[in-house]
Coordinates of C-alpha atoms in Angstrom, one line a residue:
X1 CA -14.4 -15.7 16.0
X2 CA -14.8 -18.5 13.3
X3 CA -12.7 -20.7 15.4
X4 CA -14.5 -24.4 15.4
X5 CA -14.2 -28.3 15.7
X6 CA -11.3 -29.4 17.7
X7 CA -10.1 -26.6 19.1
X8 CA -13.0 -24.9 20.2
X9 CA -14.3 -28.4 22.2
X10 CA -11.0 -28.0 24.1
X11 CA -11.6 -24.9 25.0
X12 CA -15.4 -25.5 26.0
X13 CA -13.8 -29.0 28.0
X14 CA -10.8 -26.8 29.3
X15 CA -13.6 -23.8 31.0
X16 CA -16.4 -26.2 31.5
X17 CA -17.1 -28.2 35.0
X18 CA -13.8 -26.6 36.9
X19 CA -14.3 -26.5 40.9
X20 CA -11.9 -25.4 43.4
X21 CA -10.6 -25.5 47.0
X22 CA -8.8 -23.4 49.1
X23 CA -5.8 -24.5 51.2
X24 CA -4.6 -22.8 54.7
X25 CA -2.4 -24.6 56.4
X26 CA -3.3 -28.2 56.4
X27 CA -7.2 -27.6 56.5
X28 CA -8.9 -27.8 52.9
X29 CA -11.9 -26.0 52.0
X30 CA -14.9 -27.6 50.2
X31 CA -14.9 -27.7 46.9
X32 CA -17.1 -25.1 44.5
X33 CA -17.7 -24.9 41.1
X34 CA -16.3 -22.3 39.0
X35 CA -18.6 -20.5 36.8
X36 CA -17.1 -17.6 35.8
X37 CA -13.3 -16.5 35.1
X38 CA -10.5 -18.7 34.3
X39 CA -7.5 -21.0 36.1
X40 CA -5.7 -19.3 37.6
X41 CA -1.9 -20.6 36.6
X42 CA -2.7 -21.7 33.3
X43 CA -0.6 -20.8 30.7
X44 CA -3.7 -20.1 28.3
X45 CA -5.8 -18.1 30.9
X46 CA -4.3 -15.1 29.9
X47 CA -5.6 -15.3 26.2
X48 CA -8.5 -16.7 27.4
X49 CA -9.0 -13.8 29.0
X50 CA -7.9 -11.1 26.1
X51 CA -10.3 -13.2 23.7
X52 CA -12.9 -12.3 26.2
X53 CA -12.5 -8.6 26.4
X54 CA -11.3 -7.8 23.2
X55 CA -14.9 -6.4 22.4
X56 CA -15.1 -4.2 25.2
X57 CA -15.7 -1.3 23.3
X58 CA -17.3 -2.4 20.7
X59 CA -20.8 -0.4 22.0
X60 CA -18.7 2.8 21.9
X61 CA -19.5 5.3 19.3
X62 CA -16.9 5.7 16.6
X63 CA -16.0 9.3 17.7
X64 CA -14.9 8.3 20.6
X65 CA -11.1 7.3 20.8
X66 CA -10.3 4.1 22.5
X67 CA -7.3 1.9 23.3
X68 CA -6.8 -1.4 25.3
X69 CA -3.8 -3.4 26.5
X70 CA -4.6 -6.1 28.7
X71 CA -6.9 -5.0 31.4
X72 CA -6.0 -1.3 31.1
X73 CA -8.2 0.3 28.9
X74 CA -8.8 4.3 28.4
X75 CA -11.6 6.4 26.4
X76 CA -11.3 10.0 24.9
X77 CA -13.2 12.8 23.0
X78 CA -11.5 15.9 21.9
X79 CA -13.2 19.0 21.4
X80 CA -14.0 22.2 21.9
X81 CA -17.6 22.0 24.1
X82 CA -16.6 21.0 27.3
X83 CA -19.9 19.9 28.2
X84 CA -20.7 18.4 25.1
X85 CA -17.4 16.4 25.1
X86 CA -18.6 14.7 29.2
X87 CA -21.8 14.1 27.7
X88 CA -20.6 11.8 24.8
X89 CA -17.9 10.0 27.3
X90 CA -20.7 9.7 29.9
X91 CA -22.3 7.9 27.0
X92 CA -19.4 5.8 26.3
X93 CA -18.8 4.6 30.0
X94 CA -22.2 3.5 30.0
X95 CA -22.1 1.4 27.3
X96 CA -18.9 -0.3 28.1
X97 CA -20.8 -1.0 31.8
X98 CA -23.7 -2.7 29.8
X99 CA -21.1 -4.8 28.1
X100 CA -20.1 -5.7 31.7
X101 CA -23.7 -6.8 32.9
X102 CA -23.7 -8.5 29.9
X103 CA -20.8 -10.2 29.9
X104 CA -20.5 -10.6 33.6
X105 CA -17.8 -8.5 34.7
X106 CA -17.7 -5.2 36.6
X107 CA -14.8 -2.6 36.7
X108 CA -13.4 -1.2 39.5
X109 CA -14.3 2.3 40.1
X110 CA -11.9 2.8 42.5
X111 CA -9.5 2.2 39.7
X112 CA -11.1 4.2 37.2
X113 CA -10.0 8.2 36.9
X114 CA -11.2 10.7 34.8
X115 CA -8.6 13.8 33.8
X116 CA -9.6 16.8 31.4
X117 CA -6.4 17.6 29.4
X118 CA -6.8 21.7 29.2
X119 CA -5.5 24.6 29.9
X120 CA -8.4 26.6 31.1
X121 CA -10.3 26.3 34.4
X122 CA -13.1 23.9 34.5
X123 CA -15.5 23.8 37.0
X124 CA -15.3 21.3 40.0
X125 CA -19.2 20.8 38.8
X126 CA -17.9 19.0 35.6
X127 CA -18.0 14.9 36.6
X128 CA -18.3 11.3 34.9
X129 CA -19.8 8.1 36.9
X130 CA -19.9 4.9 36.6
X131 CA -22.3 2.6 38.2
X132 CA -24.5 5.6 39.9
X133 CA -21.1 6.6 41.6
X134 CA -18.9 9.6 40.6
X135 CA -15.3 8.6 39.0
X136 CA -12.4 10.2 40.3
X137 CA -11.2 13.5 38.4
X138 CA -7.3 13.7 39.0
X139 CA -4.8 16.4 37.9
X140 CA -2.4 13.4 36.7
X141 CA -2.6 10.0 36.0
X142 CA -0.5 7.2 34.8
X143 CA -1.3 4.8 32.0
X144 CA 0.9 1.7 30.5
X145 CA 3.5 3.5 32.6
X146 CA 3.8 6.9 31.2
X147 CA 2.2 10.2 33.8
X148 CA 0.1 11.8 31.8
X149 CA -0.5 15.6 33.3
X150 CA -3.6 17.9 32.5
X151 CA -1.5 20.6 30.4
X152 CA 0.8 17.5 28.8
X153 CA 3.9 19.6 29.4
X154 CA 5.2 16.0 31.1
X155 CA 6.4 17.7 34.3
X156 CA 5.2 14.9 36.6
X157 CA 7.0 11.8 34.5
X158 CA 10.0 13.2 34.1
X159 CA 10.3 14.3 38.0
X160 CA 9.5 10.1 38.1
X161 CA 11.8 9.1 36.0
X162 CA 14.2 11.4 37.1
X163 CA 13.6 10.0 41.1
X164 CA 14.2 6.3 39.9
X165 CA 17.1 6.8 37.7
X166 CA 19.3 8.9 40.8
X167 CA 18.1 5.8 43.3
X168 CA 20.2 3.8 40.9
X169 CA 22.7 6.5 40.5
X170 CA 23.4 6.0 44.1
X171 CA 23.7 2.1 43.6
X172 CA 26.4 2.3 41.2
X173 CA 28.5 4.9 43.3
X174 CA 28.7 1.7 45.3
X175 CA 29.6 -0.4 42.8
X176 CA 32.4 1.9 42.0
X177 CA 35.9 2.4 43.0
X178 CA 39.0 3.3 41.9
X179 CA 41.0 0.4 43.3
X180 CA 38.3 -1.9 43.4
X181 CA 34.5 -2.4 42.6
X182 CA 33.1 -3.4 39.2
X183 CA 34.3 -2.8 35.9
X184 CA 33.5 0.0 33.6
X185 CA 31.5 -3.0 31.2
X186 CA 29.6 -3.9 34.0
X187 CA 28.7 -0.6 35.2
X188 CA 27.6 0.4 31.9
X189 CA 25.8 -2.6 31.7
X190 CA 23.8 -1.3 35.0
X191 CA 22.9 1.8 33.6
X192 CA 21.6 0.4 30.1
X193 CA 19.3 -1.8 31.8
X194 CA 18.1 0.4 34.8
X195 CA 18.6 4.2 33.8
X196 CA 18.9 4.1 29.8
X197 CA 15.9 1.5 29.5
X198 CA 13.4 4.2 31.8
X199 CA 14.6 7.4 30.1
X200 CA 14.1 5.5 26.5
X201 CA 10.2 4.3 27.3
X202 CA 7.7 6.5 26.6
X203 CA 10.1 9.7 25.1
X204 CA 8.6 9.3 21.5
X205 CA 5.4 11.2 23.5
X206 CA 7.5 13.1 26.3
X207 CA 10.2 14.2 23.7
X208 CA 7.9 16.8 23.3
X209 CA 8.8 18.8 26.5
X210 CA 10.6 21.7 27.3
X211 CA 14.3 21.5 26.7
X212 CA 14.8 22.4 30.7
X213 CA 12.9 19.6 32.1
X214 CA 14.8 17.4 29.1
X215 CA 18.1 18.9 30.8
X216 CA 17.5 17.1 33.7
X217 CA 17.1 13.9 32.4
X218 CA 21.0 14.9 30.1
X219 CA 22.7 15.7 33.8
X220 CA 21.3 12.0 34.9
X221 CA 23.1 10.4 32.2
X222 CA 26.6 12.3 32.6
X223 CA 26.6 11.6 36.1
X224 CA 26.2 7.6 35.1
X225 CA 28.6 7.7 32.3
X226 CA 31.4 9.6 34.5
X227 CA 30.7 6.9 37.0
X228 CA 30.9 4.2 34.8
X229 CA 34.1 5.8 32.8
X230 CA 35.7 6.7 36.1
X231 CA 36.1 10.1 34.7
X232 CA 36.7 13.1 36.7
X233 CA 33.7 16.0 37.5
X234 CA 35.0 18.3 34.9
X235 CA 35.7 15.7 32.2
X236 CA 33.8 17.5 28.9
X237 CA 30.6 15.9 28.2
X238 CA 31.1 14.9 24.5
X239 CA 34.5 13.2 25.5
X240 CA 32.6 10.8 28.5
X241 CA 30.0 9.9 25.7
X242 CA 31.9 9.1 23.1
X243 CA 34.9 7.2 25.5
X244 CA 31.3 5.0 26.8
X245 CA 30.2 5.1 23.0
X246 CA 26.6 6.8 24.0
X247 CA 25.1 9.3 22.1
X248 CA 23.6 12.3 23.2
X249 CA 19.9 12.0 24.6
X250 CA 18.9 14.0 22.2
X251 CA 19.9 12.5 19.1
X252 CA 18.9 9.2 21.0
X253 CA 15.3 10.3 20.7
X254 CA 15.6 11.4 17.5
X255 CA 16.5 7.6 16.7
X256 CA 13.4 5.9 18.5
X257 CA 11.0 8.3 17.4
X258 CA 12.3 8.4 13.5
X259 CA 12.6 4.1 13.9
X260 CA 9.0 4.1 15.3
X261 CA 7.4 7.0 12.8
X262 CA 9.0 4.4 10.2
X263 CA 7.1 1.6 11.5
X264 CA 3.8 3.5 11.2
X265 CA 4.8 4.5 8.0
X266 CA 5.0 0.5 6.9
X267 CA 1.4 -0.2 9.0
X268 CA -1.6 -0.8 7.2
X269 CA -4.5 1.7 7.5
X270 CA -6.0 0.0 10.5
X271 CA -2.6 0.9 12.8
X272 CA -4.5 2.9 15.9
X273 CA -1.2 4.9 15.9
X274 CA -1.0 5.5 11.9
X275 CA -3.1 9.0 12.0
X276 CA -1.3 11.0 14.0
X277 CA 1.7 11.5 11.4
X278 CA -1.1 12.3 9.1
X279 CA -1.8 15.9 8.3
X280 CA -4.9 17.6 10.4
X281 CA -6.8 20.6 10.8
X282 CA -4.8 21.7 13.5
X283 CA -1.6 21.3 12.6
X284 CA -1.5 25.2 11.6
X285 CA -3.3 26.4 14.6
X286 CA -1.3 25.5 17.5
X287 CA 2.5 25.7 18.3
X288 CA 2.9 22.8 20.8
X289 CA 4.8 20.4 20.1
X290 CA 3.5 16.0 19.8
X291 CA 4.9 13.0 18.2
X292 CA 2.9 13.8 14.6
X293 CA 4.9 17.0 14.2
X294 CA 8.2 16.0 15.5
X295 CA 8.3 12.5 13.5
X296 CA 7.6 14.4 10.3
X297 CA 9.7 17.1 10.9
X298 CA 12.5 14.2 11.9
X299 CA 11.6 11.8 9.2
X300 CA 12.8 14.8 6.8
X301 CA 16.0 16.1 8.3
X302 CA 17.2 12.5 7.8
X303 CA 16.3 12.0 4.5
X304 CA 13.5 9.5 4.8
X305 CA 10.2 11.3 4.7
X306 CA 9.4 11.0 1.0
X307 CA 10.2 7.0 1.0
X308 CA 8.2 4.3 0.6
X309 CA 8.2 1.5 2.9
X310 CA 7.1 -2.1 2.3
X311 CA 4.6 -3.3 4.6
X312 CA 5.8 -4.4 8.3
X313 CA 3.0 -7.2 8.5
X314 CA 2.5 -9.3 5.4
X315 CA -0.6 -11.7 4.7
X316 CA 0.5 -14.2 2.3
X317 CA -2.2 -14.8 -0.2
X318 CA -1.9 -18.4 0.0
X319 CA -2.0 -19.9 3.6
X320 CA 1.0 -20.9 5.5
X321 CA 0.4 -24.4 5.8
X322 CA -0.4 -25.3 2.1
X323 CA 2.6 -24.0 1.1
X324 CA 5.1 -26.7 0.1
X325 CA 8.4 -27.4 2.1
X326 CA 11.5 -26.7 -0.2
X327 CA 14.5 -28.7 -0.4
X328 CA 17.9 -26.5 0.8
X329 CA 21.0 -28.3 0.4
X330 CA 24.1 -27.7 2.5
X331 CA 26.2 -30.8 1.8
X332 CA 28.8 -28.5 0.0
X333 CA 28.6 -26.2 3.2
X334 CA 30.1 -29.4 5.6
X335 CA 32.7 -29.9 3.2
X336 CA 34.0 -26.6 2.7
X337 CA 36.6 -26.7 5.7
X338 CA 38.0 -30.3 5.0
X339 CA 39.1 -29.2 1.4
X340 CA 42.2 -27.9 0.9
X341 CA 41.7 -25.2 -1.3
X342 CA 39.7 -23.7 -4.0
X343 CA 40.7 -26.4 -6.7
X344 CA 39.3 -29.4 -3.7
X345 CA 35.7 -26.9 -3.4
X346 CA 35.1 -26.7 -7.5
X347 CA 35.5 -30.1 -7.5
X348 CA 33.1 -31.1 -4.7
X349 CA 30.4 -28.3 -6.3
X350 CA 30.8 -30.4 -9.6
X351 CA 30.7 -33.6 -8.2
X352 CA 27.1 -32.8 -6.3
X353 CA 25.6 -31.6 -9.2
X354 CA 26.7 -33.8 -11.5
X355 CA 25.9 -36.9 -9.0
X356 CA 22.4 -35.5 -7.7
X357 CA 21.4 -33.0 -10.3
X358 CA 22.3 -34.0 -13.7
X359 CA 19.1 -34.2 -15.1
X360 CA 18.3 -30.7 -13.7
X361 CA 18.6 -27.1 -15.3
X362 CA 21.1 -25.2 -13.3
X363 CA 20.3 -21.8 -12.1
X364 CA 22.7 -19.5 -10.8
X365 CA 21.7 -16.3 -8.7
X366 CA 23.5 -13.4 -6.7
X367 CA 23.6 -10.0 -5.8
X368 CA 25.8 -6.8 -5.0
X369 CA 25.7 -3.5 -3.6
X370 CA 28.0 -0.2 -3.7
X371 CA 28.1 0.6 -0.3
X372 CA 29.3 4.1 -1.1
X373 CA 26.5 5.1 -3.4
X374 CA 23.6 2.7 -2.3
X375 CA 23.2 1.2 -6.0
X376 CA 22.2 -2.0 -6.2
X377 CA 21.8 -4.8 -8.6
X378 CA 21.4 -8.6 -9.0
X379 CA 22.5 -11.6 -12.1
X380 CA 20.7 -14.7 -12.7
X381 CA 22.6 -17.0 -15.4
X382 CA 21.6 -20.8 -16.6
X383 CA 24.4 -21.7 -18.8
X384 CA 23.0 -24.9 -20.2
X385 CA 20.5 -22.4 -22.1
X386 CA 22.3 -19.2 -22.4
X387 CA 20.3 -17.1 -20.2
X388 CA 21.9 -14.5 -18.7
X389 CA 20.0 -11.7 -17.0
X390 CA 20.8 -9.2 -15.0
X391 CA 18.5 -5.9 -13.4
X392 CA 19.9 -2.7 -11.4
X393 CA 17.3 -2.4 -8.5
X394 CA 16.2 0.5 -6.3
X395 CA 18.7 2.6 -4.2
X396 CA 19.5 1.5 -0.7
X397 CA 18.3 -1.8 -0.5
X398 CA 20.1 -4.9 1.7
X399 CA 22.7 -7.6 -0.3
X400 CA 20.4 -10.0 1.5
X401 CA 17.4 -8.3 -0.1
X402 CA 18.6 -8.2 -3.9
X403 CA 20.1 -11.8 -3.7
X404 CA 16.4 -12.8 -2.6
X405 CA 15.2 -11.2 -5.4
X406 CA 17.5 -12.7 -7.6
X407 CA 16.1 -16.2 -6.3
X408 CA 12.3 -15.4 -6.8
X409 CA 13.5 -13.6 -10.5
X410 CA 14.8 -17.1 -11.2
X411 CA 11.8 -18.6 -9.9
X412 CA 9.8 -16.4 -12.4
X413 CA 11.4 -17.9 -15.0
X414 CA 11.6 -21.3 -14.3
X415 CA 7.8 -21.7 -13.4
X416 CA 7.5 -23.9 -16.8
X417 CA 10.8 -26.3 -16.3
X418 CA 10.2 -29.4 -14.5
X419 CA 13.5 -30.1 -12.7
X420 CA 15.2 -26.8 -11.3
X421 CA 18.1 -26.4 -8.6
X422 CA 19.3 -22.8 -8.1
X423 CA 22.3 -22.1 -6.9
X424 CA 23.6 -19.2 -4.4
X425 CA 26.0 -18.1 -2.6
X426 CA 23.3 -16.4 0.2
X427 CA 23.5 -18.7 3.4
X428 CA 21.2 -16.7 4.8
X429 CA 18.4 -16.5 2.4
X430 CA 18.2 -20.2 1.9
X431 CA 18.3 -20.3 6.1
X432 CA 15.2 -18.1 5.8
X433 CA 13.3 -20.5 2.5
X434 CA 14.1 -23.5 4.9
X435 CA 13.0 -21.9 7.9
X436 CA 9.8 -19.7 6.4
X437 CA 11.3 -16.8 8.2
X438 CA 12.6 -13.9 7.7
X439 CA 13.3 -10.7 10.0
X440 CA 13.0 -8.1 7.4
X441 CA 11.4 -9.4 4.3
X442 CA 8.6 -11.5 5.1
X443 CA 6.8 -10.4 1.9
X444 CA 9.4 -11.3 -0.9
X445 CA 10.0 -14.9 1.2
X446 CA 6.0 -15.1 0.4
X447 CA 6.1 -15.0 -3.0
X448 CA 9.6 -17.6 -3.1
X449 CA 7.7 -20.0 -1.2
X450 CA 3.9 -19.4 -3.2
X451 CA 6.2 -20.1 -6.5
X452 CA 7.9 -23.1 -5.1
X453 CA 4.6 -24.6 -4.4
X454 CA 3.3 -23.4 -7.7
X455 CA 6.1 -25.2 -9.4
X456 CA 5.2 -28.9 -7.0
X457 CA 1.8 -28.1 -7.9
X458 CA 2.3 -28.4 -11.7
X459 CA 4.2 -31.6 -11.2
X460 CA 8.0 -29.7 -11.2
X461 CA 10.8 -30.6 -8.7
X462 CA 12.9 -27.8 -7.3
X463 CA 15.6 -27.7 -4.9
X464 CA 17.7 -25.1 -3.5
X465 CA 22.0 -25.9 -3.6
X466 CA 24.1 -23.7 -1.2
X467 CA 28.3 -22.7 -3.5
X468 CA 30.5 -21.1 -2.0
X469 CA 31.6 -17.7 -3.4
X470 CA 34.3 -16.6 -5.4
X471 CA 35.9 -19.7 -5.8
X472 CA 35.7 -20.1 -9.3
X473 CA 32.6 -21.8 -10.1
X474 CA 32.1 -20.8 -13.7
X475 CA 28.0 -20.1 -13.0
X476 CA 28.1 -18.5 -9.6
X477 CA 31.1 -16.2 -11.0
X478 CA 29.2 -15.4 -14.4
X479 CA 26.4 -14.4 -12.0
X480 CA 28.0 -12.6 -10.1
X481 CA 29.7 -10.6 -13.0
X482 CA 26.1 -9.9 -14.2
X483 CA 24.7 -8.3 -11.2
X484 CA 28.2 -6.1 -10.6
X485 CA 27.5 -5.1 -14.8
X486 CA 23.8 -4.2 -13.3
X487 CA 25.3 -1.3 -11.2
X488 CA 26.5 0.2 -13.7
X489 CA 22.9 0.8 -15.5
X490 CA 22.0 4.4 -15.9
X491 CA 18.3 3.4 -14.0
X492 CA 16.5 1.6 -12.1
X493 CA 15.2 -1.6 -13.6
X494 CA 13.1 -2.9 -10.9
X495 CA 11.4 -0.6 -8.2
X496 CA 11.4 -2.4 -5.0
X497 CA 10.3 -0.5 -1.7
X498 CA 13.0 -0.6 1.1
X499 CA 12.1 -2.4 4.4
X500 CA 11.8 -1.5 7.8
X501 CA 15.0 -2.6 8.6
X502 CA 16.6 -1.0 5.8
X503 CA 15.1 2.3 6.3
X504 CA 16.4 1.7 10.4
X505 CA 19.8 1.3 8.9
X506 CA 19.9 4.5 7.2
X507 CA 18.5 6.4 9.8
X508 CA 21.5 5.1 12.1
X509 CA 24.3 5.9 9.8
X510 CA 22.7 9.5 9.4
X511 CA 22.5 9.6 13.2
X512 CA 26.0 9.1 13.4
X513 CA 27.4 11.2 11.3
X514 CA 25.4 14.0 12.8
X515 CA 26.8 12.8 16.3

């Protein structure tokens, strides 16, 4: 894996020369050595153990579908040919087994099932082995927790869902009472984490069956919410969901799968998931219903099929490590409560720069946003050269997001001065340079950072000063009148894809107005 030196010694000393002994009682066994496996209890076994059968398929042939979490692993072939399909997974098992001999490992057959997902007959003659012994063929099966059934009409998981929720149904009847018992908050807090959380996992793939069996899993939730709300049997629906503030299952799955067809959409190519919102031969041929169809067909009634999104994992071109540490300082932030007003904060803002940047050129940066129309725009001024810019970015877009673009703007520009401080108002985009974090836009922090350590490369100094806003700090307010003038631009300046998160935030607001 190109991992060496230091690391990998540890590794080879951690595995190597390990015996062990087993206890009963107070007898001890002898001791043996361990030569294959790893500790049991350690806290790196476990990636110890994905690193070692993360290749498990790598002898399968490249039409054969695959996936692999932990120790549960599963292999497909679609087709027409039934016989020609059992014949290239035949093939497949087998070279996974070699792997095992190889590696020395062998899989349980007991474990291992084989299902034909059809809705024709197929003969009883039709059979996959492993290790000279024939596999299992079931009529259901469950994988990472979801029942897959041979017709994928989702009958069986629903019926198990459906049995665990009303177990708990029956709990909180206990809980409940009218002159005692717990609260509605704590009831509802019950029925997020032990009814909500199963119906949730897994309906991006079983959203796709029939509107009956869904039903059931409707009644299961107005029976929790009247129990939490205390309402009475014939209380209308609509009123028990929105006095609990819980929105219809329906448009609940609506939101996962549109939030997760969004994350495909900001995956690289190499996403196992990414293809199946991708057009395909047979999207014209049959009428059932899968995740593909329905997250397109979502993605568009809410307004977000056409966008572009930014990527959800970024690879910074330069790495990590080398990148330089910038200097954020809050000092003004620890005085702000102690001053009386805004004539004590100008002063203190004045006095820091003056007493540890005077020999620095003073940039100013900030942002804004009409929340009404979506229109954004940012303002970068340095008055000591009579710069003032300002650009009206793309629709939609965070404050957070446009104020970070106003910092790495400014950086542009000051790639060439040796001593910089910028100044903003944005606590939380200088939390995110200080902490090489951020939770929705990894990418733009990337290219902050890579210019701050372009500047220290070339022998420049940069720091980053927290002002308050609107206090009357003649920079920070010219700024921020540049960026409002910025939203008034007929078009877009600067093109900027919206995140993951941003795109989530739209999809919610248009969630709830259709509630």
């Amino acid at each position: 894996m190109g991992i060496g030196g230091r690391v990998f010694n540890w590794v080879k000393d951690f595995l190597n020369d390990r015996k062990i002994q087993v206890r009963i009682g107070s007898e001890i066994s002898c001791k043996y050595e361990v030569s294959n496996g790893t500790p049991q209890g350690s806290v790196v076994s476990p990636l110890l153990f994905l690193i070692m059968i993360n290749d498990v398929f790598s002898e399968v042939p490249a039409d054969i579908g695959s996936s692999l979490f932990a120790d549960d692993g599963a292999l497909w072939k679609r087709g027409r040919n039934t016989k020609h399909i059992v014949t290239k997974v035949q093939t497949a098992i087998d070279g996974v087994t070699e792997w095992g001999l190889d590696w020395g490992c062998r899989f349980s057959v007991e474990k291992t099932q084989t299902i034909i997902f059809t809705g024709k007959r197929v003969g009883v003659d039709v059979s996959l082995s492993m290790y000279g012994r024939q596999l299992e063929r079931v009529e259901a099966f469950k994988y990472l927790g979801v029942v897959f059934d041979k017709r994928l009409i989702w009958v069986d998981h629903i019926k198990r869902v459906e049995g665990k929720c009303r177990k708990v149904l029956n709990v909180m009847r206990c809980l409940a009472g009218r002159e005692w018992g717990a609260s509605c908050d704590a009831l509802k807090t019950v029925y997020v984490a032990m009814i909500r959380s199963v119906i949730d996992y897994g309906c991006i793939v079983y959203g796709s069956a029939a509107k009956s069996l869904l039903g059931k899993l409707d009644t299961i939730q107005t029976s929790a919410l009247r129990i939490c709300s205390g309402a009475f049997w014939t209380s209308p629906v609509p009123a028990v969901q929105v006095e609990l503030g819980e929105m219809p299952l329906c448009l609940r799955r609506k939101h996962l799968i549109a939030n997760y067809w969004i994350s495909l959409k900001g995956s690289s190519g190499t996403h196992p998931t990414k293809g199946v919102i991708e057009e395909c031969w047979e999207e014209g041929k049959g009428r059932r219903e899968h995740f593909g169809r329905m997250g397109n067909r979502i993605a568009a009634e809410l307004g977000v099929g056409e966008m572009e999104v930014d990527l959800t994992v970024v690879y910074p071109a330069m790495p990590p490590w080398r990148m330089v540490w910038p200097t954020v300082d809050w000092s003004v932030m620890g005085k702000k409560r102690k001053e009386g007003g805004q004539v004590g904060l100008i002063s203190v803002v004045n006095q820091r720069l003056r007493e540890e940047y005077s020999g620095f050129v003073h940039v100013y940066t900030d942002g804004a946003k009409q929340p009404e129309t979506g229109v954004t725009g940012l303002g970068v001024v340095v008055p000591s050269r009579g710069i003032e810019i300002n650009r009206r970015t793309s629709y939609g877009l965070a404050v957070n997001t446009v104020e970070m673009l106003g910092v790495l703007i400014a950086l542009k520009w000051v790639e060439k001065v040796k001593r910089v401080v910028i100044c903003t108002d944005s606590a939380s985009v200088l939390a995110s340079i200080r902490s090489f974090h951020s939770s929705s836009r990894q990418g733009l922090l990337c290219e902050i950072l890579q210019s701050v350590t372009r500047i220290v490369q070339q022998g420049g100094q940069i720091s980053f000063l927290w002002v308050p806003a609107h206090i009357g700090v003649e920079g920070n307010e010219k700024a921020d009148v540049m960026a409002k003038e910025a939203l008034g631009k007929e078009s877009v300046e600067l093109n900027v894809r919206l995140s993951k998160a941003e795109v989530k935030s739209m999809i919610w607001e248009k969630l709830i107005q259709m509630w």
